[in-house]
Short mmCIF file of C-alpha atoms in Angstrom, two decimals:
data_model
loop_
_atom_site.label_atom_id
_atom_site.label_comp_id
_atom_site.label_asym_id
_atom_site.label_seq_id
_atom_site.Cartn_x
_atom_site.Cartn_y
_atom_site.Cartn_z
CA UNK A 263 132.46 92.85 95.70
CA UNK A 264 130.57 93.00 98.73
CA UNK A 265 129.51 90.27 100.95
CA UNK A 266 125.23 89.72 101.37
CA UNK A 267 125.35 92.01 105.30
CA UNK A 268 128.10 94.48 104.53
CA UNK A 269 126.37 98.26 103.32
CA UNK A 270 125.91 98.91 99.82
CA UNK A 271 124.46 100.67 97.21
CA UNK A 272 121.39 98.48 95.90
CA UNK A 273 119.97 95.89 97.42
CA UNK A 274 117.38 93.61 95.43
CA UNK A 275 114.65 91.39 97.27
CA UNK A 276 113.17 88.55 95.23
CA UNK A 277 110.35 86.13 96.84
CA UNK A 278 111.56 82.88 94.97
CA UNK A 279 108.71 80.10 94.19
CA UNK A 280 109.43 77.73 91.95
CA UNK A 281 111.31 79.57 90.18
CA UNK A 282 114.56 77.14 89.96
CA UNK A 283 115.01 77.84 85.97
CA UNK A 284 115.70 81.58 86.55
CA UNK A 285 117.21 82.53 89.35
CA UNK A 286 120.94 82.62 88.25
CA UNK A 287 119.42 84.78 85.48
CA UNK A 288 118.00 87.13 88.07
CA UNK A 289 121.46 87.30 90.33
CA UNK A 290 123.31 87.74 87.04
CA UNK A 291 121.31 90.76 86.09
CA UNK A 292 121.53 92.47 89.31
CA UNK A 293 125.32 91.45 89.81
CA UNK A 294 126.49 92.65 86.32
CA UNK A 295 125.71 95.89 87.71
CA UNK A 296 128.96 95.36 90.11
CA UNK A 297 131.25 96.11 86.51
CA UNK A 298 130.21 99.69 86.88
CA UNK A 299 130.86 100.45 90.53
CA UNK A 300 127.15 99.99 92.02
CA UNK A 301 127.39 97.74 95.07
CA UNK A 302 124.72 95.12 95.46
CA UNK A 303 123.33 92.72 97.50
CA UNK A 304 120.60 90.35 96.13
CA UNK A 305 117.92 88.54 98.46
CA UNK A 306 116.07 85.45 97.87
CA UNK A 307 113.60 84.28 99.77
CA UNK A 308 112.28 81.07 98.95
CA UNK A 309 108.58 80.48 99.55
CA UNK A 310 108.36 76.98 100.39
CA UNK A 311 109.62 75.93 96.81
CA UNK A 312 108.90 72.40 95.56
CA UNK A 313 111.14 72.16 92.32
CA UNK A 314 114.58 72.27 94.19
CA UNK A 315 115.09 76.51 94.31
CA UNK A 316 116.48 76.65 97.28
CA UNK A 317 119.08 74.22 96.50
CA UNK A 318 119.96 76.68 93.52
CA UNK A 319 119.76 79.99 95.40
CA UNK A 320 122.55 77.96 98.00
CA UNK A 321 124.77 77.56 95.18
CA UNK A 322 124.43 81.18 94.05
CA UNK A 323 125.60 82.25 97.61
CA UNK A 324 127.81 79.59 98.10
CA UNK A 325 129.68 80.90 94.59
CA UNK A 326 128.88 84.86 95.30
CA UNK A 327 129.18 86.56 99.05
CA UNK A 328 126.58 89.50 97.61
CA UNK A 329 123.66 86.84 97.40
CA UNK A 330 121.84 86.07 101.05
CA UNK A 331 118.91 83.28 101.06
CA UNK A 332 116.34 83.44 103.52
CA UNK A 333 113.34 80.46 103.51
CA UNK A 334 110.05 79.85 104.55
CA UNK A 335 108.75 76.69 106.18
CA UNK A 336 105.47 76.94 104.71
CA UNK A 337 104.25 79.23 101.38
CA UNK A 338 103.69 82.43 102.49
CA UNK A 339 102.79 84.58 99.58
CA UNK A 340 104.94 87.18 98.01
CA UNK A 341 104.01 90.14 100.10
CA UNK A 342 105.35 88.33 103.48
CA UNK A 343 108.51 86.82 101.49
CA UNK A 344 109.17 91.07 100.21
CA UNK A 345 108.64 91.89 104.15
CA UNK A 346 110.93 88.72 105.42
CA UNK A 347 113.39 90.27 103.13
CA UNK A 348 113.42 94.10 104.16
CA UNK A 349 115.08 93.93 107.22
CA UNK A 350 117.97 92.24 106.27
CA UNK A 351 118.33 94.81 103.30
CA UNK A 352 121.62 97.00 103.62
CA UNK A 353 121.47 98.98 100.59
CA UNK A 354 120.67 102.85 100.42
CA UNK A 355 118.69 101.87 97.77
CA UNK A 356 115.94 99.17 97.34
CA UNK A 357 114.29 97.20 95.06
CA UNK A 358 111.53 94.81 94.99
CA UNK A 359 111.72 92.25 91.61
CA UNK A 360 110.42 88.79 90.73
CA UNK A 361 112.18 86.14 90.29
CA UNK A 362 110.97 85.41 86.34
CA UNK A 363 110.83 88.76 84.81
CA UNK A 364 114.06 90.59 82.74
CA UNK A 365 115.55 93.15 84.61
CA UNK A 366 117.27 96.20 82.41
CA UNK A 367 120.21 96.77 84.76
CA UNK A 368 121.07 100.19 82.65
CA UNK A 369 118.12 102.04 83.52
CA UNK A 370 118.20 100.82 87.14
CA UNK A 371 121.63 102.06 87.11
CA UNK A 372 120.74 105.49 85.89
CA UNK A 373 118.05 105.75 88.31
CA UNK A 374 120.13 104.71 90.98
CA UNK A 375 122.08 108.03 89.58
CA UNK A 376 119.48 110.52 89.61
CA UNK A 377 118.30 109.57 93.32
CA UNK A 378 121.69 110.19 94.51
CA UNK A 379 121.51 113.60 92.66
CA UNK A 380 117.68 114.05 93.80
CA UNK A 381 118.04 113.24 97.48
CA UNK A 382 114.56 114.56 98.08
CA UNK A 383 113.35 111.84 96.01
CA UNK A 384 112.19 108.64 98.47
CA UNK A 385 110.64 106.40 94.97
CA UNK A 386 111.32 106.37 91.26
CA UNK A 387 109.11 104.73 89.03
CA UNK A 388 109.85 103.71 85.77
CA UNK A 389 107.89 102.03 82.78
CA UNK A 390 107.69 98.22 81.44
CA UNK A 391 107.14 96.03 79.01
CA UNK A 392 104.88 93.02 78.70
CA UNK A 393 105.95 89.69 77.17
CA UNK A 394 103.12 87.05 76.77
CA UNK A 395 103.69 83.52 75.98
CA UNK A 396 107.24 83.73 74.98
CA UNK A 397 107.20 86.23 72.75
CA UNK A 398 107.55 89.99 72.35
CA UNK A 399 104.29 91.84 71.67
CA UNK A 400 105.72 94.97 71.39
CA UNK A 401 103.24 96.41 74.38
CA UNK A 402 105.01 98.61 76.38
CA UNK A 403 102.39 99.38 79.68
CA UNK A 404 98.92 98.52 79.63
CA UNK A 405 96.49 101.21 77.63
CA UNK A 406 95.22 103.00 81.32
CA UNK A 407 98.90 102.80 82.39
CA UNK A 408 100.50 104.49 79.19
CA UNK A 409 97.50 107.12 79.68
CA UNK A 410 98.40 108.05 83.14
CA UNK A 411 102.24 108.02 83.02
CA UNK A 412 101.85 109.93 79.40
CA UNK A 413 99.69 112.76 81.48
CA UNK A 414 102.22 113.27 84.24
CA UNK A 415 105.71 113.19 81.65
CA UNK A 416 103.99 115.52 79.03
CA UNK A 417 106.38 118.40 79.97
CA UNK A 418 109.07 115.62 79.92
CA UNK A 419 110.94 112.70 81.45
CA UNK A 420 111.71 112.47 83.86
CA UNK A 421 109.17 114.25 86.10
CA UNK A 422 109.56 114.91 89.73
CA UNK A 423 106.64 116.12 92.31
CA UNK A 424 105.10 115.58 95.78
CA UNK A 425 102.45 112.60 96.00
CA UNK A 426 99.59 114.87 95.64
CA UNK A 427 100.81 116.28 91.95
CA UNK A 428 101.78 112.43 91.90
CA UNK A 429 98.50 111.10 92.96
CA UNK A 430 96.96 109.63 89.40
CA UNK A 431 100.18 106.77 89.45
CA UNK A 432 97.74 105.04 92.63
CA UNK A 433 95.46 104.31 89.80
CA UNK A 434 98.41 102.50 87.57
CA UNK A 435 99.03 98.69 88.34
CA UNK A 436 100.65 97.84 91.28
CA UNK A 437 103.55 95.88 90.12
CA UNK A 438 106.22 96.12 92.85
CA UNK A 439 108.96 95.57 90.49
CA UNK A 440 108.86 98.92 88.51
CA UNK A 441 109.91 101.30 91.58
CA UNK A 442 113.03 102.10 93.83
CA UNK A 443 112.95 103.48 96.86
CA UNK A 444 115.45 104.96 99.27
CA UNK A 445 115.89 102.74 101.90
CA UNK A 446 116.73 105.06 105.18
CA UNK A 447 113.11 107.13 103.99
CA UNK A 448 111.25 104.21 104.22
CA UNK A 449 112.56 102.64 107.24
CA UNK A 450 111.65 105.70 109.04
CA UNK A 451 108.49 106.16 107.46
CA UNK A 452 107.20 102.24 107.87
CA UNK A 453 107.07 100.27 104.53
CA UNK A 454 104.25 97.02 104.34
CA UNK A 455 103.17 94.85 101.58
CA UNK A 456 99.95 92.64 102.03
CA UNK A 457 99.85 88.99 103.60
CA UNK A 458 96.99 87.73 100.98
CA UNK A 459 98.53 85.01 98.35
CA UNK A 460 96.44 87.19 95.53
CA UNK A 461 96.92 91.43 95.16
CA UNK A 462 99.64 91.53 98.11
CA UNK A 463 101.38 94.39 96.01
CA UNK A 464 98.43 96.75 96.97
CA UNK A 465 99.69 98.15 99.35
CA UNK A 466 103.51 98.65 99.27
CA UNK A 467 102.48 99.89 95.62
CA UNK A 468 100.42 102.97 97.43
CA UNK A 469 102.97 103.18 100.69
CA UNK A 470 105.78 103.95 98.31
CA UNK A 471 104.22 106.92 96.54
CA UNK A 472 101.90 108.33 99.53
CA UNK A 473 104.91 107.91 101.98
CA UNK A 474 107.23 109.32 99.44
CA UNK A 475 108.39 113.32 99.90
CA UNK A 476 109.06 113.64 96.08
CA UNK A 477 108.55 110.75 93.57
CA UNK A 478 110.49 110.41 90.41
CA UNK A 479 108.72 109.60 87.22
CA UNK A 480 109.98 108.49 84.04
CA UNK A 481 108.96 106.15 80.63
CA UNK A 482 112.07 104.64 80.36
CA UNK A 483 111.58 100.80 81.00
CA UNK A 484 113.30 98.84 84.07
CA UNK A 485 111.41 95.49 83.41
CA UNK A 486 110.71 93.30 81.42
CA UNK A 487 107.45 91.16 82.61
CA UNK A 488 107.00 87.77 81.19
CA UNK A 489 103.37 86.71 81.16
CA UNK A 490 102.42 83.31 80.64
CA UNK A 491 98.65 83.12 79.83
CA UNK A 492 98.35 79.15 80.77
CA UNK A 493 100.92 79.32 83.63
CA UNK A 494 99.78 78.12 87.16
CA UNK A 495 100.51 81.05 89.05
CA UNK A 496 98.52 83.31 91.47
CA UNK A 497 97.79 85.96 88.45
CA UNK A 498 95.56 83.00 86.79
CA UNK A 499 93.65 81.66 89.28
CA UNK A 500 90.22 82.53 89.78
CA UNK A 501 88.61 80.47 92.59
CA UNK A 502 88.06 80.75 96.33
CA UNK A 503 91.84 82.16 96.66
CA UNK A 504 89.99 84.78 94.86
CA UNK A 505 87.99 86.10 97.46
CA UNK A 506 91.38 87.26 99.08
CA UNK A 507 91.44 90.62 96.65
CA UNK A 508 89.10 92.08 98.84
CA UNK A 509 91.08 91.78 102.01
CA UNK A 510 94.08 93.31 100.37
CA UNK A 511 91.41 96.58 99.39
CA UNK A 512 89.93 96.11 102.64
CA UNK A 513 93.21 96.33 104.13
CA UNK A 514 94.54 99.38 101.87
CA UNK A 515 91.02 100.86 103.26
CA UNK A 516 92.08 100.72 106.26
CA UNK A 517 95.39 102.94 106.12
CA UNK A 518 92.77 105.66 104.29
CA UNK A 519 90.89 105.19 107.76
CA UNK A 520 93.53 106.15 109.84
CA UNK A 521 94.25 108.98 107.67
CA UNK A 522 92.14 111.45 107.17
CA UNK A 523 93.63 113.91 105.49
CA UNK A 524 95.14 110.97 102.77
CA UNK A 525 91.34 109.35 102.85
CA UNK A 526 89.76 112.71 102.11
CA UNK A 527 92.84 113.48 99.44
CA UNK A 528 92.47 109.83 97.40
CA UNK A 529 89.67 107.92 98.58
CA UNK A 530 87.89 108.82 94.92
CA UNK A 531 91.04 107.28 93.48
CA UNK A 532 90.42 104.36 96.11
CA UNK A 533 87.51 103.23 95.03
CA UNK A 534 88.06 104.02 91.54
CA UNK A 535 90.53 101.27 91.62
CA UNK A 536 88.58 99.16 93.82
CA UNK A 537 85.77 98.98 91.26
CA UNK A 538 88.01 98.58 88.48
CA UNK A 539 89.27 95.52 90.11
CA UNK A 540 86.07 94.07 91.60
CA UNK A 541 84.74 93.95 87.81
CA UNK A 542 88.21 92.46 86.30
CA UNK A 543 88.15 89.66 88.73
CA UNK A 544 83.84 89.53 88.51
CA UNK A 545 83.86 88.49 85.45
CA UNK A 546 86.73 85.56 85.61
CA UNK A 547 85.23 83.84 89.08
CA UNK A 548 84.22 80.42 88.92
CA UNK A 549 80.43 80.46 89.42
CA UNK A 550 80.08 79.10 92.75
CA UNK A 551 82.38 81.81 93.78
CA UNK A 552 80.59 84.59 93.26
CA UNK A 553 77.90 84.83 95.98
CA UNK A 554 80.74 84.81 98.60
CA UNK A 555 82.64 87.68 96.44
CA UNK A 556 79.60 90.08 95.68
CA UNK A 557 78.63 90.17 99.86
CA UNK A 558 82.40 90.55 100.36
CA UNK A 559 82.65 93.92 97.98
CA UNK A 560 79.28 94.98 99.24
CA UNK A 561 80.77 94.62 103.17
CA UNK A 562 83.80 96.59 102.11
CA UNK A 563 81.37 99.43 100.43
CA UNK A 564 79.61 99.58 103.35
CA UNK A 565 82.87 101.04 104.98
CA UNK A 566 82.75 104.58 102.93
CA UNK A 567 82.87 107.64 104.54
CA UNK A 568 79.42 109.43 103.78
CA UNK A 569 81.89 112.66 103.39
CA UNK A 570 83.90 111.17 100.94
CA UNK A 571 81.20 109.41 99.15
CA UNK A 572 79.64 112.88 98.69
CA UNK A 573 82.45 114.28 97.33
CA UNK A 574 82.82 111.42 94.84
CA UNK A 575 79.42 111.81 93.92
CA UNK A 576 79.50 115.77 93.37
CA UNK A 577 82.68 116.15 92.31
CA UNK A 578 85.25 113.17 91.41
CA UNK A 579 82.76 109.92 89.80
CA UNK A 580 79.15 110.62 89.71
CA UNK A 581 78.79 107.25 87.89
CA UNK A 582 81.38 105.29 90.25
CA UNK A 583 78.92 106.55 92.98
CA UNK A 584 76.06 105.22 91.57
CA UNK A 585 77.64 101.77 90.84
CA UNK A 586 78.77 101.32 94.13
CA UNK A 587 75.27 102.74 95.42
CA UNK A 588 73.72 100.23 93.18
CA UNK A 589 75.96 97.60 94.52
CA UNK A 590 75.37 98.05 98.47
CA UNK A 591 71.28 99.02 97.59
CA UNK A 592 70.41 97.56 94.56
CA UNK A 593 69.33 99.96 91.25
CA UNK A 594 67.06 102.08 93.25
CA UNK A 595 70.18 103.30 95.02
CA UNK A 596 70.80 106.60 94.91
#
């Protein structure tokens, strides 16, 4: 037992919003871990909660020293509850899980293994599995994700390589929940989600494998997600809140900007997912919505690099450059 500040071995941040019914789940999980001589330290921060989490999250710590709570005064978004949380993190290792998924404490423990025996590995990323509207499907990933991890594991799981041999999981969705990191690595390195209430995971999704020396890759599955297809949360909303996506691209943009080397490396995967995602939330906007979101996704393709539109063009997505030509021009783009 260890109390919430003392060093550990795993610490677990969870932005809490009404999310009352399964927190004590969530502490169990990670605590249960304890049994087996992995240290832990769990992290709730509660997002300006209106169904009385807090007041659970206080009883967890009052009953276990390894739990700290940390609040907001006003809802923040899940991206600044995950960065209120990081600081106060004292494990060597870190992960970043929601407060209503299933976590599957063996594989986190056996990845928790193989860093310590990998020390050149700064992330591991594992699979999931989807559960939609209380029930199991049976769907592991989603069909693009399987694709990609099933190209990078075909001489076997786990896989290990440098960013750029690693550079096809940017592409995969950016749950934060499915990687650990090493904590010292990515306090030295910088570590920052987004501050929109909608696709926040962005960019800690593409810090943790671009800022990573060696990334660890395998299909077994850490999580569980639980999807609820009439729920109220962020995932299902498609109005003005919406608009929000394309700061968090704009803002993932930007660290490509500063980068050259990175921008020139994965800008084609950049805009690959950009596109992907400009078309998945397109076609879900309420109507009156869509003006504002079209001039918002043309603004941000105004921001390419001619060099690195070129190479998309000639070498990378020929028909991704013509769709976003199309966009910023119209069809006699070229």
């Amino acid at each position: 037992m260890v109390t919430a500040g003392a060093p550990c071995d795993l610490s677990v941040i969870v932005p809490v919003y009404n999310a009352a019914a399964t927190l004590e789940r969530v502490a169990g999980e990670v605590l249960a871990l304890q049994a087996d001589g992995l240290r832990c330290q769990v992290i709730f921060v509660d997002d300006a909660s209106g169904d009385g989490s807090a007041g659970v999250a206080d009883a967890l710590a009052d009953r276990h020293p390894e739990v700290l709570v940390l609040r907001h005064e006003a809802n923040r978004g899940a991206g600044v509850a995950r960065m209120t949380g990081w600081p106060h993190v004292t494990g060597r290792y870190a992960l970043f899980f929601d407060a209503d998924d299933i976590l599957h404490g063996d594989v986190l423990r056996l990845t928790v293994e193989r860093m310590e025996a990998h020390p050149e590995v700064d992330t591991a990323m594992l699979a999931y599995r989807y559960e939609r509207g209380g029930r199991n499907t049976g769907i592991e990933m989603s069909y693009s994700d399987t694709q990609v991890y099933r190209g990078l594991l075909a001489a076997g799981s786990p896989a290990i390589g440098t960013p750029g041999e690693m550079g096809a999981l940017l592409m995969v969705t950016n749950y934060p929940w499915n990687k650990v990191i090493r904590v010292a690595h990515f306090r030295e390195v910088g570590l920052r989600f987004g501050t929109t209430h909608v696709n926040n995971d962005i960019r800690g999704h593409w810090e943790m494998i671009v800022k990573a020396r060696r990334i660890m890759l395998s299909d077994e599955v850490i999580c569980t997600h639980l999807v609820d297809p009439e729920g109220q949360n962020i995932t299902n909303r498609f109005g003005a809140e919406r608009l929000q996506m394309l700061d968090a691209l704009g803002d993932l943009y930007g660290l490509l900007e500063r980068d050259p080397d990175l921008r020139r490396r994965e800008a084609h995967r950049f805009w690959g997912l950009a596109h992907r995602l400009y078309l998945w939330a397109r076609e879900r906007l309420e109507p009156e919505v869509v003006p504002r979101f079209d001039a918002g996704w043309a603004a941000l393709i105004g921001r390419i690099d001619l060099g690195d539109y070129t190479e998309l063009r000639v070498r990378h997505a020929p028909e991704l450059a013509d769709a976003l030509a199309n966009h910023l021009l119209g069809p006699q783009g070229s």
